[in-house]
XYZ file of C-alpha atoms in Angstrom:
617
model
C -115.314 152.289 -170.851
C -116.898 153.243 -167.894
C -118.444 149.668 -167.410
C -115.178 148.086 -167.834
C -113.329 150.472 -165.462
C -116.488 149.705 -162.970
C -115.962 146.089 -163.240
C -112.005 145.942 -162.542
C -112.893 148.323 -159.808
C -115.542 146.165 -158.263
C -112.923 142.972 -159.183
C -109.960 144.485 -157.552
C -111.873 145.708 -154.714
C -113.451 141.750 -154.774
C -109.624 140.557 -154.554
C -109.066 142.697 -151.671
C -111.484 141.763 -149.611
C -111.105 137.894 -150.302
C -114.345 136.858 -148.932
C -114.754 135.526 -152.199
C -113.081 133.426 -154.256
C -110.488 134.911 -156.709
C -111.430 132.342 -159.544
C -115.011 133.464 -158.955
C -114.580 136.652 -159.518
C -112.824 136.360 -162.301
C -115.635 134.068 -163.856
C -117.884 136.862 -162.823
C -116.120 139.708 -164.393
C -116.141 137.940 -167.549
C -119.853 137.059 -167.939
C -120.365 141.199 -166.842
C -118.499 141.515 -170.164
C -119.998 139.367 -172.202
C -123.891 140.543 -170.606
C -122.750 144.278 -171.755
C -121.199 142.845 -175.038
C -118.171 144.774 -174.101
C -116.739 140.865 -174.721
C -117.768 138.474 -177.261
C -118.053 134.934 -176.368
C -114.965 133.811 -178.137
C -112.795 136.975 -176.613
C -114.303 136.138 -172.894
C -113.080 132.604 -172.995
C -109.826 133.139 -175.209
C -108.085 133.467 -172.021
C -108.581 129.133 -171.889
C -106.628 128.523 -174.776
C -103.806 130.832 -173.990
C -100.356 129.814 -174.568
C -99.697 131.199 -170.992
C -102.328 129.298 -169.091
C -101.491 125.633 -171.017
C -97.539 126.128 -169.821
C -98.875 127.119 -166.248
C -101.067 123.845 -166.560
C -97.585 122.021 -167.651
C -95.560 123.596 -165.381
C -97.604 122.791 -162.294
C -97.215 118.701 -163.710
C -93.135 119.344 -164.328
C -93.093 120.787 -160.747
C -95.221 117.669 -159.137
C -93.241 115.088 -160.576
C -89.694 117.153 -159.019
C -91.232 117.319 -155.603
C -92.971 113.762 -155.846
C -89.521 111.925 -156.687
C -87.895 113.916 -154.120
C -85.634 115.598 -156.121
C -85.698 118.616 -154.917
C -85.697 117.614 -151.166
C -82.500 115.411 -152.678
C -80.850 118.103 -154.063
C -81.440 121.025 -151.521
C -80.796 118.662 -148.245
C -77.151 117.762 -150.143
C -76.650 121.632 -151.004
C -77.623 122.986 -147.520
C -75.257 120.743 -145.824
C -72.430 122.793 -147.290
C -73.405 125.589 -144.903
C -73.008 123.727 -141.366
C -74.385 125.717 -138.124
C -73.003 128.999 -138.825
C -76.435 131.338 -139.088
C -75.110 133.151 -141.526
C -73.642 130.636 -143.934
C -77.202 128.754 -143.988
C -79.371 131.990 -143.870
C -77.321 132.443 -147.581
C -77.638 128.698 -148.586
C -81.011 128.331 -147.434
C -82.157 131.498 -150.174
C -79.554 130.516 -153.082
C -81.010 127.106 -152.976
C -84.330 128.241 -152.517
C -84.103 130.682 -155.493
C -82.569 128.028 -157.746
C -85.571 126.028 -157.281
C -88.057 128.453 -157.547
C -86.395 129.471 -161.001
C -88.289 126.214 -162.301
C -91.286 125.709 -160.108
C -94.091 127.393 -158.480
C -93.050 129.408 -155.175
C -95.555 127.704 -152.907
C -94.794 124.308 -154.321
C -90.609 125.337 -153.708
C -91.686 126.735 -149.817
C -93.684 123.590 -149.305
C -91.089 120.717 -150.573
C -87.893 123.256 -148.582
C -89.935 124.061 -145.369
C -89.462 120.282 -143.701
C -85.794 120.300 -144.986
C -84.912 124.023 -143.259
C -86.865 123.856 -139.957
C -84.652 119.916 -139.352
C -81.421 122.118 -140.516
C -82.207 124.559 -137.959
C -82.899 122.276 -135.336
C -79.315 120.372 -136.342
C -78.040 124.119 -136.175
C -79.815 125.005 -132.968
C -81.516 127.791 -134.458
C -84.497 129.146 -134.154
C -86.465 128.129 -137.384
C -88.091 131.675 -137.626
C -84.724 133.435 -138.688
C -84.716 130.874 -141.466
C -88.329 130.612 -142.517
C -89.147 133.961 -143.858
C -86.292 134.349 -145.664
C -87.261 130.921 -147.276
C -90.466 132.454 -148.582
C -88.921 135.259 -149.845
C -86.521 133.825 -151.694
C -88.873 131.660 -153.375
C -90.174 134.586 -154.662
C -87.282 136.049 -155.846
C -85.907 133.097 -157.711
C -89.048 133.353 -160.460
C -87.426 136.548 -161.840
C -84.608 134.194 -162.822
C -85.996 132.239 -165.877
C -89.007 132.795 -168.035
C -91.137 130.209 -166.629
C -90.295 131.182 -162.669
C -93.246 133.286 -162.153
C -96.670 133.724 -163.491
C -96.488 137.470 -164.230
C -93.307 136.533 -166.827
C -95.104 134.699 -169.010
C -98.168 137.476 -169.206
C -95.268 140.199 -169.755
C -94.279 138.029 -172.322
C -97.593 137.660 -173.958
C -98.298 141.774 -173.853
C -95.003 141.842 -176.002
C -95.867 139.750 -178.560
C -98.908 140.710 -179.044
C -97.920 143.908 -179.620
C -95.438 143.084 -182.162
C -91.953 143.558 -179.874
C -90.864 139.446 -180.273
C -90.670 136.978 -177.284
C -88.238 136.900 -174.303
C -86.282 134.334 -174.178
C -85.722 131.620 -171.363
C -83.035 133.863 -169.708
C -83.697 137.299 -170.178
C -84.630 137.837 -166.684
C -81.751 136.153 -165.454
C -79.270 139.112 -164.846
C -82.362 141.224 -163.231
C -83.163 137.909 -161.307
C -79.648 137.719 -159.905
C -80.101 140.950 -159.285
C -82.566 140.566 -157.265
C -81.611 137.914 -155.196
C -78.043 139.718 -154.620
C -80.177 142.415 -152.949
C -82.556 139.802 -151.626
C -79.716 138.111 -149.163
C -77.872 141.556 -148.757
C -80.806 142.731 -147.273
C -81.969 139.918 -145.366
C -78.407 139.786 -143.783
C -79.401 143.630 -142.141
C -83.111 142.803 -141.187
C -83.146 139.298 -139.943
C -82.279 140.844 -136.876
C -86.304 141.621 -136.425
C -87.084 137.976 -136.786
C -87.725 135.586 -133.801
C -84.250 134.358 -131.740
C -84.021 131.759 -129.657
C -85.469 131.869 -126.421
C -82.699 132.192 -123.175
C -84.982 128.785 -122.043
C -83.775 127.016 -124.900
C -85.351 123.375 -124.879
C -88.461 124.797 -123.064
C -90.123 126.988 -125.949
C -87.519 124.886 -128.605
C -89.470 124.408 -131.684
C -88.531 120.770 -131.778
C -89.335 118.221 -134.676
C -88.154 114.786 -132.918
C -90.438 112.116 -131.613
C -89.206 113.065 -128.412
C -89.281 116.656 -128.453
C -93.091 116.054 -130.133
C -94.194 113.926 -127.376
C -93.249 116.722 -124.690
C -94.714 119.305 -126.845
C -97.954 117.981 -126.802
C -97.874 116.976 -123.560
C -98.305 113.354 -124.882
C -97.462 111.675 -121.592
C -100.007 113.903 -119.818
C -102.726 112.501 -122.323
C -101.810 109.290 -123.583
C -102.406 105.760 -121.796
C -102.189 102.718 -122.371
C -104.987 100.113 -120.793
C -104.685 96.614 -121.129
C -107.076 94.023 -121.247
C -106.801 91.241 -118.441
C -107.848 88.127 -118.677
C -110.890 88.551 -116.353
C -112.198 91.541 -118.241
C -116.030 92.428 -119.173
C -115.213 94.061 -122.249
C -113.624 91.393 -123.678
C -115.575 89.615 -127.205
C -117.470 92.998 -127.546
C -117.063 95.376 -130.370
C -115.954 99.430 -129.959
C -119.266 100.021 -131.069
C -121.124 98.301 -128.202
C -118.728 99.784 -125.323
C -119.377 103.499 -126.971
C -116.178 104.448 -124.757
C -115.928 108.607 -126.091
C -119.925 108.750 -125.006
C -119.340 107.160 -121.592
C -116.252 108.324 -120.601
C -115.080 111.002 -122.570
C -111.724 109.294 -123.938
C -110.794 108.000 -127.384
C -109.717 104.909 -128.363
C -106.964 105.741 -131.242
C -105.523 102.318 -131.669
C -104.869 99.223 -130.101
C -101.812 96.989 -130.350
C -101.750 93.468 -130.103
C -98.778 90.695 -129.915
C -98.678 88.797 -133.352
C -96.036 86.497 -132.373
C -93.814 85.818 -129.359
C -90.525 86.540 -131.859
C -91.628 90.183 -132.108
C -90.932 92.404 -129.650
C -92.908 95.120 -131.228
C -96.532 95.402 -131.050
C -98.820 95.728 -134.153
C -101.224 98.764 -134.506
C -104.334 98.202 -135.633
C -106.457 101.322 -136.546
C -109.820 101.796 -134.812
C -110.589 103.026 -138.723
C -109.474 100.163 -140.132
C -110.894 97.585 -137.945
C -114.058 99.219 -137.718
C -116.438 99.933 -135.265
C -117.404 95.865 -135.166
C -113.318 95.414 -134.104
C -113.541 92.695 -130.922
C -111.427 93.581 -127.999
C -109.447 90.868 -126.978
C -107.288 89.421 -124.008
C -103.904 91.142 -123.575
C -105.059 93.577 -126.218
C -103.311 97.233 -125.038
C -105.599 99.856 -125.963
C -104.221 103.625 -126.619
C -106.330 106.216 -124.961
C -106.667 109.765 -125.462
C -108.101 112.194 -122.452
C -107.462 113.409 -119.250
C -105.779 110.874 -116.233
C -108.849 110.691 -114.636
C -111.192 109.524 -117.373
C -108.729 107.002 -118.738
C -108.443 105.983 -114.681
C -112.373 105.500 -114.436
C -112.305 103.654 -117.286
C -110.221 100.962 -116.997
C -111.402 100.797 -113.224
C -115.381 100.392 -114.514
C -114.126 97.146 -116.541
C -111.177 96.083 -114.486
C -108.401 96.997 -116.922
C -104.778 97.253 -115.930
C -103.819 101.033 -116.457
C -100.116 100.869 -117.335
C -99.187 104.523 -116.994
C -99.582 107.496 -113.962
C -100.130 110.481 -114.205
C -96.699 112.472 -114.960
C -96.011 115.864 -114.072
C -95.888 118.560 -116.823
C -92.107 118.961 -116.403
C -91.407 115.053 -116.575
C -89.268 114.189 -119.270
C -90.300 112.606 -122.146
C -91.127 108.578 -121.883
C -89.529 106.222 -124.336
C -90.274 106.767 -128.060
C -91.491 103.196 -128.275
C -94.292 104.315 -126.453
C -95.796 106.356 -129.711
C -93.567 105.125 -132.347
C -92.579 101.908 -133.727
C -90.496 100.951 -137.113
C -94.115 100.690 -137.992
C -96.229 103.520 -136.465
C -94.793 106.798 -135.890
C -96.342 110.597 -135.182
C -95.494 113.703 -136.608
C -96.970 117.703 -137.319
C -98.904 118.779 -140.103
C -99.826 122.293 -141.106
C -102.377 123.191 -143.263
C -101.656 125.278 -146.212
C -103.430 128.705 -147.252
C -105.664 127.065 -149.643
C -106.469 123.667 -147.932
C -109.601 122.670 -148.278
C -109.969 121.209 -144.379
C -110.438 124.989 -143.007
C -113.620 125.586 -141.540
C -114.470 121.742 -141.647
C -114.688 120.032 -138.231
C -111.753 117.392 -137.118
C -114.466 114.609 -137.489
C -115.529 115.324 -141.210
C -111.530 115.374 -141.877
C -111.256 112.278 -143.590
C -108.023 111.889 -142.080
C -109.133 108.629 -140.635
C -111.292 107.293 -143.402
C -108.739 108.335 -146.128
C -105.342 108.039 -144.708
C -105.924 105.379 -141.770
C -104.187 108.607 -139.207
C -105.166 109.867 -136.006
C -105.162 113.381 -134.802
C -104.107 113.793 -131.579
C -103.607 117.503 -130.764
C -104.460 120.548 -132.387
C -101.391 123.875 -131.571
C -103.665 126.820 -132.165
C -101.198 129.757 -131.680
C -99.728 129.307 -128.299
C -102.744 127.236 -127.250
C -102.498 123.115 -127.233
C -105.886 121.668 -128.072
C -105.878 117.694 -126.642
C -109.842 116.688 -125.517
C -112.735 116.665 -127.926
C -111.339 117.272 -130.598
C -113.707 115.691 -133.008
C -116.006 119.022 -132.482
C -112.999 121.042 -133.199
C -113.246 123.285 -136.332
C -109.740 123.553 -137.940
C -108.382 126.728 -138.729
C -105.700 128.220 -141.109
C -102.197 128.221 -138.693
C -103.136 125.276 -137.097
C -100.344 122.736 -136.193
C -101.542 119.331 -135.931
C -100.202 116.076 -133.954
C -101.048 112.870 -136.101
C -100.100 109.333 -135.361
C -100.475 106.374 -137.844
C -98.259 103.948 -139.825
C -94.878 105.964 -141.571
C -96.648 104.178 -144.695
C -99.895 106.360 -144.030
C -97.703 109.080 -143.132
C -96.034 109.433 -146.654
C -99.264 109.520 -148.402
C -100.218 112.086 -145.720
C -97.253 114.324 -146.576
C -97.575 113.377 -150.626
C -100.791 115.081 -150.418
C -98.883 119.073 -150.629
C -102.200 120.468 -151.893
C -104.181 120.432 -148.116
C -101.449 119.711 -145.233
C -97.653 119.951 -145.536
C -95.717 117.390 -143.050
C -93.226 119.794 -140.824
C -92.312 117.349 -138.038
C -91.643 114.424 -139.486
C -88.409 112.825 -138.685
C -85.452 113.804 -140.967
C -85.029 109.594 -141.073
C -88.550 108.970 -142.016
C -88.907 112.065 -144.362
C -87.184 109.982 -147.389
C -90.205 107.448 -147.340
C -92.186 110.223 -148.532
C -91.240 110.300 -152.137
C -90.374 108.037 -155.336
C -86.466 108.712 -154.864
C -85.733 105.861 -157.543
C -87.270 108.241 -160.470
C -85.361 111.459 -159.685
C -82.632 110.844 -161.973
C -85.649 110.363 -164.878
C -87.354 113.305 -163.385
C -83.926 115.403 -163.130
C -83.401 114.224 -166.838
C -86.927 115.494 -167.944
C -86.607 118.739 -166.343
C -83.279 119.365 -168.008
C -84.861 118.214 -171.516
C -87.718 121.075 -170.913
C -84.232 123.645 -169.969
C -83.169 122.950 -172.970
C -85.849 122.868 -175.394
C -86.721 126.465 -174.035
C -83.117 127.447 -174.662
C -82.843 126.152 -178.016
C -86.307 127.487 -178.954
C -86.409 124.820 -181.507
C -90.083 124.054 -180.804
C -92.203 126.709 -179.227
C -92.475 127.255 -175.473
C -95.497 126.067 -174.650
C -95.182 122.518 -176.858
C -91.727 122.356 -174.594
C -93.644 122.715 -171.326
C -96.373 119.900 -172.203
C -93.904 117.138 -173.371
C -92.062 117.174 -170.123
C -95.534 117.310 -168.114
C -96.612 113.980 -170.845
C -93.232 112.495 -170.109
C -93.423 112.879 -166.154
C -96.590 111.004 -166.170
C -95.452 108.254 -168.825
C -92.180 107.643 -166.484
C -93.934 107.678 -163.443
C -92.204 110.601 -162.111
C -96.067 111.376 -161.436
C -97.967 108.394 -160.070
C -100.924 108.652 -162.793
C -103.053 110.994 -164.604
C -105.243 111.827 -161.015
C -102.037 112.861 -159.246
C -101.060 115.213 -162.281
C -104.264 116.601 -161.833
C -104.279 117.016 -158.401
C -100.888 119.224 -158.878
C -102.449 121.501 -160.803
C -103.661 124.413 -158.973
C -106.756 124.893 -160.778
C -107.995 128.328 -158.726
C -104.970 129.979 -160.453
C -105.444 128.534 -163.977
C -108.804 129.799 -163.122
C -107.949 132.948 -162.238
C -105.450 133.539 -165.032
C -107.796 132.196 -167.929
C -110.862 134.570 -166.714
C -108.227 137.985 -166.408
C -106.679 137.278 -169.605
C -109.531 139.093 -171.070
C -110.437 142.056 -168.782
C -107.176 143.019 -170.859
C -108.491 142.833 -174.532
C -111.376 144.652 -172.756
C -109.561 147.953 -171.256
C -107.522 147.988 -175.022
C -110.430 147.805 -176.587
C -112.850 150.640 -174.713
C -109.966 152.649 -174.404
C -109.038 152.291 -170.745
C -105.444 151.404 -171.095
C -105.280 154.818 -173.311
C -107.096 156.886 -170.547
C -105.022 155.141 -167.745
C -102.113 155.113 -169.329
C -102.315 159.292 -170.587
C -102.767 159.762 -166.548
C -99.747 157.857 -165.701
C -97.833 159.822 -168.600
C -99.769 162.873 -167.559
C -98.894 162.891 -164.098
C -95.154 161.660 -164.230
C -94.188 161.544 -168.198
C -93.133 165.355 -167.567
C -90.452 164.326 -165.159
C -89.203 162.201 -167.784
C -88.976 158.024 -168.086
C -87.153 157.370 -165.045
C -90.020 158.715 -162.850
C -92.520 157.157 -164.697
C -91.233 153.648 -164.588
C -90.587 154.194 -160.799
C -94.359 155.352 -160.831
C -95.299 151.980 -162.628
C -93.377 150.239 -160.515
C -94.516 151.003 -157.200
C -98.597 151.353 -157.770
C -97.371 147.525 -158.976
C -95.760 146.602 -156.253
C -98.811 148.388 -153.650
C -101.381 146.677 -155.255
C -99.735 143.163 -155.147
C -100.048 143.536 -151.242
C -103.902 142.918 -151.824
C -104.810 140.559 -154.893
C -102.313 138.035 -157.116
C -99.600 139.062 -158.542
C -101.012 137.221 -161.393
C -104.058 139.153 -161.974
C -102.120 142.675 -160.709
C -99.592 141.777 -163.941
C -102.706 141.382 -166.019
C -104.171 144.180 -165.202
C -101.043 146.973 -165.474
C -98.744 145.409 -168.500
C -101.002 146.920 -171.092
C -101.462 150.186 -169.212
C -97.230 150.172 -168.870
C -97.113 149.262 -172.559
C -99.390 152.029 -173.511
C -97.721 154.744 -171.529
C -94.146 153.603 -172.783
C -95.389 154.033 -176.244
C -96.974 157.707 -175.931
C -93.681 158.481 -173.730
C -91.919 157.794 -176.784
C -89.756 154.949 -174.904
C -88.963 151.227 -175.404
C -91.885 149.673 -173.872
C -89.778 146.463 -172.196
C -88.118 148.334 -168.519
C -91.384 149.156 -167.889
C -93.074 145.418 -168.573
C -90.386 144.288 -166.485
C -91.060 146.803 -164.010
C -94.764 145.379 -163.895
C -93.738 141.521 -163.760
C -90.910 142.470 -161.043
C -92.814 144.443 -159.098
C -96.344 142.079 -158.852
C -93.807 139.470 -157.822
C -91.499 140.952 -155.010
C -94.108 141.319 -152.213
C -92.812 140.966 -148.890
C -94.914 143.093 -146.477
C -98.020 140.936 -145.428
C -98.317 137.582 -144.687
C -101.431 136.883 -147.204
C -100.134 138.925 -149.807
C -98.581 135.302 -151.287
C -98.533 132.061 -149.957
C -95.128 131.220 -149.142
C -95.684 133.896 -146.695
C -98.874 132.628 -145.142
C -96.929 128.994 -145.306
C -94.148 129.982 -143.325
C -96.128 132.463 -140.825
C -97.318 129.516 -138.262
C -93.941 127.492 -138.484
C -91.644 130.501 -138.147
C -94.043 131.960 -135.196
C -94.446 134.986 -136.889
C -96.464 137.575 -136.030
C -97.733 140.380 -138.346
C -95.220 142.762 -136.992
C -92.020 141.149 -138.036
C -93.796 141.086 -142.387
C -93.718 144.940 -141.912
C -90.098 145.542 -139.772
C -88.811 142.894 -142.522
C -91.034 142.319 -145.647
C -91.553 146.218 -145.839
C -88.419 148.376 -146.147
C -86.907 144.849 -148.551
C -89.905 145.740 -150.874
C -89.134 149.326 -150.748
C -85.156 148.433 -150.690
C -86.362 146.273 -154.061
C -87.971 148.611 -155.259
C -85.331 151.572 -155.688
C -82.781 148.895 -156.905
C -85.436 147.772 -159.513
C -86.648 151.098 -160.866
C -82.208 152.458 -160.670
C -80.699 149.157 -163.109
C -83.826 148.027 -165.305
C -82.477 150.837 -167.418
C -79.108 149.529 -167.672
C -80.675 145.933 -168.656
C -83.520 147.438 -171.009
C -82.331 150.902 -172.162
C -85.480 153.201 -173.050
């Protein structure tokens, strides 16, 4: 016992700290097992096969083939124009919708498909996309208490209950706590989105905008971008970008160059410095887009007797033409990078972006700081904003890659190209086969869960067997399969007894009530530092344990576990719709605790007052 209360110590204290990998240490905590034969082989890795980790594996497929045919996007941009510009009226739109969708898929896949779609409403709305954002994040949390499926910590609750002989929940039985919750969700929210960022009394100035225009000015585009083109009497022209070495020699980049193709088109074709490669010849009337200061770009085209087509502008100047960074071809929007993405800490030159997705960064936002000159050297960081430019083509694939960057400042116009809209009636139709398989119970859950993911894949709904994969977030599958265990481990030692007689111990005496509000909130504390995956691991046997020597039905206080390791509000790296939303909304760590904190405690008392209601003891 002692070893296996020393290793969840050392795991939870692990998970706190996050300077290492959650899946690791749950890998780790299992071999500990195993090394002290606390675990047998099979019961270490029984976690793997678990009915709950093969529908998260199915679910994450389902979800991936929803966002990639744009269905969601479809269905939430249709719903949220119901609300108009009043605040209010989209504030409430913005978490119904958000909840609806969250019911079905993973709350970071929900906040990553909704966050493009609310920060354009709010610039249609002229509001500031901050009072919008958090209460996205939130409600994508509170939406998994709505169906079985909606949250990870539902389907372990669910698992703890049949395994210890009390049945299976069914598809809906957390949907009158889950409306519930969100009733109190958006009742709250209404009080404390006061505390979130306004607009500013500048307006435009400090306007979060999302337009090719309002990007441009932003990034100070026409302070740093210049075109140079190549006269007839030039040096440079026959050689290659490799022999000129232009970033060595004068500091600039060359990020494209567009050449006439025909004296019908007006427009200009871009051809990638990636994708020509560094043997590309410069030609005659070739215009080449520089990045760098006025100065450099001036020297420059001065050393090889190039025409230098734009001046300097002043940092108030309005923005030039969009031609001048977009075309129906080329275009340039923001990225973020998500919480897990696997580009933090890597340098802008070992990106890939170029080599894999033919795009160009040309600005990095780094909190209130724009980052515009060498940025190849630049280490990326988690809140950066980035300003890309390439084809709309390129751009798509950019933005269908959800796992490492999310596209925020794409143009509502272009955002469309990004998915397969043409298979989300099949995809719609496959979801609502899953519904109703898990209603009808008429094959079990899990089996449900996997012919949906098969059929989004055969349909197309997912591109092909790598993209399914690629949905999967395999960290959490990870995590889930190596905690699974650490359960049959504190059962069997004893733990959950000795845990469990403390909770009863300490609160039993003032009867249930106080115990499940005592279950409830060490929950809900302990979410704020690891999963809320691995905290419902970890507690639904001890709750199940101490219902059981109460004397009391053991199912308000499993519910009280899943509820409360999913309704964490008060950091921004407790989850990661909140970490998602934290750079986009301009968040600071101050507005999580004036809103995320008294909405968890609010959540709290409402939670521990009506589960008895839904589940009597």
């Amino acid at each position: 016992m002692i070893i296996t209360l020393g290793t969840l110590a050392l795991a939870s204290a692990l998970f706190i700290s996050g300077k290492i990998r959650s899946d690791l240490v749950a890998i780790g905590s299992l071999v500990v097992l195993m090394l002290f034969q606390i675990l047998t082989p099979g019961e270490a890795l029984s976690g793997f096969s678990n009915s709950v980790v093969i529908m998260m594996i199915g679910l994450f497929v389902v979800g991936g083939g929803i966002f990639q045919t744009g269905l969601a996007k479809m269905a939430s941009r249709q719903l949220l124009q119901l609300a108009g510009t009043s605040e209010t009226r989209l504030l409430i739109m913005v978490m119904l919708v958000t909840s609806v969708i969250g019911a079905f898929v993973s709350n970071t896949g929900t906040v990553a498909v909704m966050l493009p779609v609310v920060v354009s409403l709010a610039m249609s709305a002229r509001t500031n996309p901050g009072q919008l954002l958090m209460p996205l994040a939130f409600a994508s949390s509170l939406g998994g208490m709505l169906t079985l499926i909606g949250t990870p910590p539902n389907l372990v609750i669910q698992e703890t209950l049949q395994n210890a002989g009390y049945g299976s929940l069914s598809f809906f039985s957390f949907t009158p706590i889950g409306l519930v919750s969100i009733a109190t969700g958006i009742v709250a929210m209404l009080f404390l989105r006061r505390f979130l960022p306004k607009n500013d009394e500048d307006g435009d100035k400090k306007h979060n905008g999302r337009t090719l225009k309002e990007l441009a000015r932003k990034y100070q585009l026409s302070r740093n971008l210049f075109r140079i083109q190549v006269g007839a009497d030039s040096p440079i022209q026959t050689k290659t970008l490799l022999e000129l070495n232009i970033p060595a020699s004068f500091g600039i980049n060359v990020i494209e160059i567009r050449r006439k193709t025909s004296a019908k088109n007006q427009f200009f074709k871009t051809i990638n410095q990636e994708i020509a490669g560094p043997g590309t010849v410069i030609q005659e009337d070739d215009i080449l887009y520089v990045n760098g200061t006025f100065e450099h770009a001036q020297r420059f085209a001065e050393t090889y007797g190039l025409v230098l087509l734009d001046r300097q502008a002043p940092e108030n100047q309005p923005p030039a033409s969009a031609e001048r960074y977009a075309t129906h071809d080329v275009g340039i929007a923001e990225v973020m990078l998500t919480p897990n993405s696997r580009l933090i800490g890597q340098l802008v030159k070992q990106s890939g972006f170029r080599e894999k997705y033919r795009i160009n960064i040309l600005g990095i936002q780094r909190k209130e700081q724009y980052l515009l000159h060498n940025l190849k050297e630049e280490k990326m960081r988690f809140g950066d904003a980035l300003l890309v430019q390439g084809t709309w083509k390129d751009i798509a694939l950019l933005a269908a890659e959800q796992a490492d960057v999310v596209v925020v400042g794409q143009p509502v116009e272009e955002s469309r190209k990004v998915t397969m809209d043409h298979k989300a009636p099949i995809a719609a139709g496959i979801m609502l086969l899953m519904v109703l398989l898990l209603i009808t119970e008429l094959i079990p859950a899990v089996a449900s869960v996997m012919i949906a993911a098969v059929l989004m894949v055969v349909f197309g709904c997912v591109r092909n067997m790598e993209e399914a994969y690629k949905t999967v977030n395999w960290e959490s599958i990870v995590l889930i399969g190596g905690m699974i265990p650490m359960s049959i481990a504190i059962e069997k030692t004893g733990a959950a007894k000795l845990l469990s007689e403390g909770l009863v111990g300490s609160l039993g005496g003032f009867g249930p009530i106080a115990l499940l509000a005592g279950v409830y909130f060490t929950t809900s504390i302990l979410t704020l530092f690891i999963s809320n995956t691995a905290c419902a691991v970890l507690f639904a046997p001890i709750a199940l344990t101490a219902a059981v020597q109460l004397g009391v039905s053991p199912m308000p206080f499993l519910f009280a576990v899943s509820i409360g390791a999913s309704m964490c509000f008060a950091s921004p790296f407790s989850t990661p719709p909140n970490a998602l939303v934290m750079s986009a909304g301009r968040y600071k760590f101050s507005h999580y605790l004036k809103v995320g904190l008294p909405l968890q405690l609010v959540m709290g008392v409402v939670m521990v007052a009506v589960l008895p209601y839904f589940f009597p003891f």
